[in-house]
Every structure is written in C-alpha cells, then in structure tokens.
Amino acid sequence: MESNFFLNLVAMQKRFVFALFFGGLLASAAFGQNNPSPQPSRPRVRLPIFAFDSFQPEALLAPQGSGWEAQSVSAPAALVKQDTLFLFYAAEDRVRLGGLNGTARIGLAYRTEGLHFTRLSEPVLTPTLDIETPGGCTNPNVVLADSVFYMTYSAFDGKTARLALATSRDLRHWKKHGLIFSDTGATAGGVMLSQKINGRFVMYYGKEEIRIAYSNDLRHWFPQAEPLLRARADKFDSERLAVGPAAMIIDSTIVLLYNAEDASGRRALGLARFSLNNPATVLARWDSPLFAPPSSETRNEQKFRVSSLVWWRGQYELFYSGPAKHIGRVKGRLLFTEGK
C-alpha cells in the first residue's frame, strides 16, 4: 500500500509539471501576437565624422593660357587608381557665346606625389550636344564599377543645367549617353555609390533640394518623388542645398557631404548620414556646418564649393572651387573607424 501511494504521487507530480510546461507553451503562442519581439534599434550614429584643417587657400590648379581653361577652373572630382590621384575639373574659356562668361569643358590632371598636378593639354569632355551648347560640360563626378568609369556631369545649354552621363575604360576617352532624367528640369549634379545596395545602385542628386534615384545598371535611373534633404530655417543651410563629394559607406552608414547656402549667401559644407539598408532614410543630419571658409572668401564671382573628398597617402583631401577661380584643397582625418 505504501509503495503504491508513492508511485501514484510521483505520477501526479509528472502530470503537473507536464501541464505547467505545455500550458506555458500555449500561453506564449496565444499572447505572442500581442507582444511582438522588439524591433532592432537604429545603428549608433556619431557626428561629426571628419575633422579638417583650418582654411588656408592653396591654389592647386588655376586658370592658364588663352584657350579652353583661360577663364576659370572649378568643380574638382578626385579619383585614386593604382596610387595615382586623378582630378577631373571644369574649365571655362573666354569665348562669350550666348551672353555667358565662357563655355565649359572637362579637363583631367594627375599627380603621383607632392602637390604638383600634371594637366592633359586637351579636355577629355567637350560640348557636342545641343543640351551642352553654349554653356558646356561641368560638375563632373566619377566612380568605378565593374571595370567601367561612370561620369555624371552637368550639361548646360546656357539656361538650364541637366544631369548627363558618360562612360570610359581609360579615363581619357568618354562615350556620352545623354541626359539621365529626360523630364525633371534643372538637376545640376549627382553623386553615385559604386556598389549596389539591396540589389540596386544609388545616386543622390539635386540643386535646391537633395533627392535620390535608383538604377539596376548605372545607366537607366529612376528618380523618387520626395526630396530627402530640404533647406532648414535659421541654419547654415537655410537657403539651398546641392550635392558635394561622392557618397561613401563609413561606419555601417552612407555618408553624404553637401554644399549649403544661408540667406546671407554664405557657403558651407553639411553632412548627413543615411541607412545602409534603406538609402532614402536619413539617420542623422548635423546642425552645424562640417566646414566653412571665412565669410570674406564667399563674396566673389565664383563662390566656395566642395565637390570631392578622397583618401590619399594616409589622409583625407577635400577639394573645392575657390573664389579666385582656382581649385584648392583642405586636409582632414577620420575621427573614428568602423566598430570603435
């Protein structure tokens, strides 16, 4: 009798434990819909990400001669290949067609050490299309993808600057592909990421506001309707925005530098960071300019404009169009690295 009593007691305890366990599973399933697992948090975004030296103008390239680059040089676009720094730039002549100061062409210079650039004697891109006449070709930006160089540039007909595309395999000979967007009016400049994000290429572009477009092949682009970045009242970017250097992936986010102007006309460089999973999602935008020259440097016919950032020989080099119609640079460094 005593033995049977203990056997029955053990059996009852097993049934009770099983009921608790099975009941817990049922409760978890029943209430799981009302208590979803927590969503992953946004990545930690730190600003600023770069630090630059104080503004000390140094003319790396200046107008020269009486030909295609006699009037001005501007809009530098840097690219490093095989330890050589290539610099594309827009140059204007003094031929005043259509009431303009000059017609723009895109030139190429390179350097292997020091600050000295060797210029090619002839431009690599000249105005040949109606959409480029009489204003010319300006605002180049170049990326390398699948052994092909892709250049976005502004085709200026004298009234409207529109975004156009050209490709090359050797940086010197370019094939034009016409306008990137056929019906969006003034688009000015655009910067592309050289790698796909979620199966698509990404480009940020715009003149007054900054927008986004996607592509499967870097040639056919599909713009999105809503701007990503707009002017902000009472800040350094209160008047207008324009894309600057090529977008970069740093610290698991997309980093975009942009040119900004306030109501007084002063120029500065802004910084925004976008989600790597969704390049249209703004994660952070700094309220202060990342870099700005002295106010006296912005009051000129050719205003300060940053158009290129490149890593070269252990430091970042920021290239800009200077007020004296020249191209200059500012040295900088990264404040932190991935995962630190």
Coordinates of C-alpha atoms in Angstrom, one line a residue, residues 7-299:
L7 CA 4.1 5.6 -7.2
N8 CA 0.8 7.4 -7.6
L9 CA 2.3 10.6 -6.0
V10 CA 5.3 10.6 -8.5
A11 CA 2.9 10.1 -11.4
M12 CA 0.8 13.0 -10.3
Q13 CA 3.8 15.2 -10.0
K14 CA 5.0 14.3 -13.5
R15 CA 1.5 15.1 -14.9
F16 CA 1.5 18.5 -13.0
V17 CA 5.0 19.5 -14.4
F18 CA 3.9 18.5 -17.9
A19 CA 0.7 20.5 -17.6
L20 CA 2.7 23.6 -16.5
F21 CA 5.2 23.3 -19.3
F22 CA 2.6 22.6 -22.0
G23 CA 0.4 25.4 -20.7
G24 CA 3.3 27.8 -20.8
L25 CA 3.8 27.0 -24.5
L26 CA 0.1 27.6 -25.2
A27 CA 0.2 30.9 -23.4
S28 CA 3.3 32.0 -25.3
A29 CA 1.7 31.2 -28.6
A30 CA -1.6 32.9 -27.6
F31 CA -0.1 36.1 -26.4
G32 CA 2.8 36.3 -28.9
Q33 CA 0.7 38.3 -31.3
N34 CA 0.1 41.0 -28.7
N35 CA 3.7 41.1 -27.6
P36 CA 5.9 41.0 -30.7
S37 CA 9.6 40.7 -30.3
P38 CA 11.4 44.0 -30.1
Q39 CA 12.5 45.6 -33.4
P40 CA 16.2 46.1 -34.0
S41 CA 17.3 49.5 -32.9
R42 CA 18.8 52.1 -35.3
P43 CA 22.6 52.0 -35.7
R44 CA 24.5 54.3 -33.4
V45 CA 25.3 57.4 -35.5
R46 CA 28.0 59.7 -34.4
L47 CA 28.5 63.3 -35.7
P48 CA 30.8 64.8 -36.8
I49 CA 32.8 62.0 -38.6
F50 CA 35.5 64.1 -40.2
A51 CA 37.9 66.8 -38.9
F52 CA 39.5 69.2 -41.3
D53 CA 42.4 71.7 -41.1
S54 CA 41.8 75.4 -40.9
F55 CA 41.1 77.1 -44.2
Q56 CA 44.4 78.1 -45.8
P57 CA 43.9 78.8 -49.5
E58 CA 46.4 77.0 -51.7
A59 CA 45.8 77.1 -55.5
L60 CA 46.5 73.6 -56.8
L61 CA 45.1 74.5 -60.2
A62 CA 44.5 77.9 -61.6
P63 CA 43.3 79.3 -65.0
Q64 CA 46.0 79.3 -67.6
G65 CA 46.7 80.3 -71.2
S66 CA 44.3 81.8 -73.6
G67 CA 42.4 78.7 -74.7
W68 CA 39.8 76.3 -73.1
E69 CA 40.9 76.9 -69.5
A70 CA 41.7 80.7 -69.6
Q71 CA 38.7 82.0 -67.7
S72 CA 38.4 79.7 -64.7
V73 CA 38.8 76.2 -63.3
S74 CA 36.3 74.7 -60.8
A75 CA 34.3 71.6 -59.7
P76 CA 37.2 69.2 -59.0
A77 CA 36.4 65.5 -58.8
A78 CA 39.2 63.2 -57.4
L79 CA 39.7 59.6 -58.0
V80 CA 42.6 57.3 -56.9
K81 CA 43.7 54.5 -59.1
Q82 CA 46.9 52.5 -58.8
D83 CA 48.5 55.0 -56.4
T84 CA 47.8 57.9 -58.8
L85 CA 45.4 60.7 -57.9
F86 CA 43.4 61.8 -60.9
L87 CA 41.5 65.1 -60.8
F88 CA 38.7 65.9 -63.2
Y89 CA 37.7 69.6 -63.3
A90 CA 35.6 72.0 -65.3
A91 CA 37.4 74.8 -67.2
E92 CA 35.9 77.8 -68.9
D93 CA 37.3 79.7 -71.9
R94 CA 36.8 83.4 -72.6
V95 CA 34.5 83.0 -75.6
R96 CA 31.3 84.7 -74.6
L97 CA 28.7 82.8 -76.5
G98 CA 25.1 83.5 -75.8
G99 CA 25.9 86.2 -73.3
L100 CA 27.8 83.7 -71.0
N101 CA 31.2 84.3 -69.4
G102 CA 32.5 81.3 -71.2
T103 CA 31.9 77.7 -72.4
A104 CA 32.9 74.9 -70.0
R105 CA 34.8 71.7 -70.8
I106 CA 36.0 69.0 -68.5
G107 CA 39.8 68.5 -68.1
L108 CA 42.0 65.9 -66.4
A109 CA 45.1 66.3 -64.2
Y110 CA 47.0 63.8 -62.2
R111 CA 49.7 63.5 -59.6
T112 CA 51.8 60.8 -58.1
E113 CA 53.4 62.6 -55.2
G114 CA 53.6 66.0 -53.6
L115 CA 51.1 68.7 -54.7
H116 CA 52.1 69.1 -58.3
F117 CA 49.5 68.1 -60.9
T118 CA 50.3 67.3 -64.5
R119 CA 47.5 68.5 -66.8
L120 CA 46.4 67.0 -70.1
S121 CA 46.8 69.5 -72.8
E122 CA 43.3 68.9 -74.2
P123 CA 39.9 68.4 -72.4
V124 CA 38.5 64.9 -72.0
L125 CA 34.9 66.0 -72.4
T126 CA 33.8 68.8 -74.7
P127 CA 30.3 70.2 -75.6
T128 CA 29.0 68.3 -78.7
L129 CA 25.3 68.0 -78.0
D130 CA 22.5 70.6 -78.2
I131 CA 21.9 70.2 -74.4
E132 CA 25.5 71.3 -73.8
T133 CA 25.6 74.4 -76.0
P134 CA 26.6 77.1 -75.4
G135 CA 27.2 76.5 -71.7
G136 CA 29.2 73.3 -72.0
C137 CA 30.0 70.4 -69.7
T138 CA 30.7 71.0 -66.0
N139 CA 30.4 69.5 -62.4
P140 CA 32.0 66.1 -63.1
N141 CA 31.8 63.2 -60.6
V142 CA 33.4 59.8 -61.4
V143 CA 33.0 56.3 -59.9
L144 CA 34.4 52.9 -60.9
A145 CA 32.1 49.9 -61.1
D146 CA 32.8 46.6 -62.9
S147 CA 35.9 47.9 -64.7
V148 CA 33.9 50.9 -66.2
F149 CA 34.2 54.5 -65.1
Y150 CA 30.9 56.3 -64.9
M151 CA 30.8 60.1 -65.0
T152 CA 27.9 62.2 -64.1
Y153 CA 28.2 65.8 -65.3
S154 CA 26.0 68.9 -65.9
A155 CA 25.0 69.6 -69.5
F156 CA 24.4 73.4 -69.6
D157 CA 22.6 74.8 -72.6
G158 CA 23.0 78.4 -71.3
K159 CA 19.8 78.4 -69.4
T160 CA 19.3 75.0 -67.6
A161 CA 21.8 72.6 -66.1
R162 CA 20.7 69.0 -66.5
L163 CA 22.4 65.8 -65.3
A164 CA 24.1 63.7 -68.0
L165 CA 26.1 60.5 -68.1
A166 CA 29.3 59.4 -69.9
T167 CA 31.4 56.2 -69.6
S168 CA 35.0 55.3 -70.1
R169 CA 37.5 52.4 -69.6
D170 CA 40.7 54.5 -69.6
L171 CA 39.6 57.9 -68.0
R172 CA 40.6 59.8 -71.2
H173 CA 38.1 58.6 -73.9
W174 CA 34.5 59.0 -72.9
K175 CA 31.2 57.9 -74.5
K176 CA 28.2 60.1 -73.9
H177 CA 24.8 58.6 -73.0
G178 CA 22.8 61.8 -72.9
L179 CA 20.5 63.0 -70.1
I180 CA 20.0 60.8 -67.1
F181 CA 16.5 62.3 -66.4
S182 CA 14.6 63.4 -69.5
D183 CA 11.8 65.4 -67.9
T184 CA 12.8 66.7 -64.5
G185 CA 14.1 70.2 -65.4
A186 CA 17.2 71.5 -63.7
T187 CA 19.0 68.7 -61.9
A188 CA 22.6 70.2 -61.8
G189 CA 24.8 67.5 -60.2
G190 CA 24.6 63.9 -59.0
V191 CA 26.8 61.5 -57.0
M192 CA 26.7 57.7 -57.2
L193 CA 27.6 54.9 -54.9
S194 CA 29.9 52.5 -56.8
Q195 CA 28.4 49.4 -55.2
K196 CA 24.8 48.1 -55.1
I197 CA 22.7 48.5 -52.0
N198 CA 20.0 45.8 -51.7
G199 CA 20.4 44.9 -55.4
R200 CA 20.3 48.5 -56.8
F201 CA 22.7 51.3 -57.4
V202 CA 22.0 54.6 -55.6
M203 CA 22.5 58.2 -56.7
Y204 CA 21.9 61.4 -54.7
Y205 CA 21.3 64.5 -56.8
G206 CA 19.7 67.9 -56.8
K207 CA 20.3 71.6 -56.9
E208 CA 17.8 73.3 -54.5
E209 CA 17.0 70.1 -52.6
I210 CA 18.7 66.7 -52.4
R211 CA 16.8 63.7 -53.9
I212 CA 17.5 60.0 -54.6
A213 CA 17.3 57.8 -57.7
Y214 CA 17.9 54.1 -58.2
S215 CA 19.3 52.0 -61.0
N216 CA 20.0 48.4 -61.9
D217 CA 22.8 49.1 -64.4
L218 CA 24.1 52.7 -63.6
R219 CA 22.7 53.9 -66.9
H220 CA 18.9 53.9 -66.5
W221 CA 17.9 55.8 -63.4
F222 CA 14.5 56.1 -61.7
P223 CA 14.1 59.2 -59.5
Q224 CA 12.0 59.2 -56.4
A225 CA 9.4 61.9 -56.0
E226 CA 10.1 63.2 -52.5
P227 CA 13.2 65.2 -51.5
L228 CA 15.4 63.7 -48.8
L229 CA 17.0 66.9 -47.6
R230 CA 15.4 70.4 -47.7
A231 CA 16.6 73.8 -46.6
R232 CA 16.2 74.4 -42.8
A233 CA 15.2 77.8 -41.5
D234 CA 17.7 79.7 -39.3
K235 CA 20.6 77.3 -40.0
F236 CA 23.7 77.3 -42.2
D237 CA 21.6 75.5 -44.9
S238 CA 18.6 77.8 -44.8
E239 CA 18.6 78.9 -48.4
R240 CA 19.6 76.0 -50.8
L241 CA 21.4 72.7 -51.0
A242 CA 23.4 70.9 -53.6
V243 CA 25.3 67.6 -53.7
G244 CA 29.0 67.7 -53.0
P245 CA 31.5 64.8 -53.0
A246 CA 30.6 61.2 -53.9
A247 CA 28.7 59.3 -51.2
M248 CA 30.7 56.9 -49.1
I249 CA 29.9 53.9 -46.8
I250 CA 31.5 54.6 -43.4
D251 CA 30.7 53.1 -40.0
S252 CA 27.8 51.0 -41.5
T253 CA 26.0 54.1 -42.8
I254 CA 26.0 56.1 -46.1
V255 CA 27.8 59.4 -45.5
L256 CA 26.8 62.3 -47.8
L257 CA 28.5 65.7 -47.8
Y258 CA 26.6 68.5 -49.4
N259 CA 27.0 72.2 -50.2
A260 CA 24.8 74.6 -48.4
E261 CA 24.0 78.3 -48.5
D262 CA 22.3 80.5 -46.0
A263 CA 20.1 83.6 -46.5
S264 CA 23.1 85.9 -46.4
G265 CA 24.8 84.0 -49.3
R266 CA 27.5 82.3 -47.2
R267 CA 28.6 78.9 -48.3
A268 CA 29.4 75.9 -46.1
L269 CA 29.7 72.1 -46.1
G270 CA 27.0 70.0 -44.5
L271 CA 26.9 66.3 -43.5
A272 CA 24.0 63.8 -43.5
R273 CA 24.0 60.1 -42.9
F274 CA 21.6 57.6 -44.4
S275 CA 20.6 54.0 -43.6
L276 CA 22.6 51.3 -45.4
N277 CA 19.5 49.1 -45.5
N278 CA 17.3 52.0 -46.9
P279 CA 19.4 54.7 -48.5
A280 CA 16.4 57.1 -48.5
T281 CA 16.2 57.0 -44.7
V282 CA 18.0 59.9 -43.0
L283 CA 19.6 58.7 -39.8
A284 CA 21.3 62.0 -38.8
R285 CA 22.0 65.5 -40.1
W286 CA 24.4 67.8 -38.4
D287 CA 23.0 71.2 -37.3
S288 CA 26.4 72.9 -37.7
P289 CA 28.5 73.1 -40.9
L290 CA 31.2 70.4 -41.1
F291 CA 33.4 73.0 -42.7
A292 CA 33.1 76.7 -43.8
P293 CA 35.7 79.2 -45.1
P294 CA 35.9 82.7 -43.7
S295 CA 33.0 84.8 -44.8
S296 CA 35.3 87.0 -46.8
E297 CA 36.1 84.1 -49.1
T298 CA 32.5 83.6 -50.2
R299 CA 31.9 87.1 -51.5

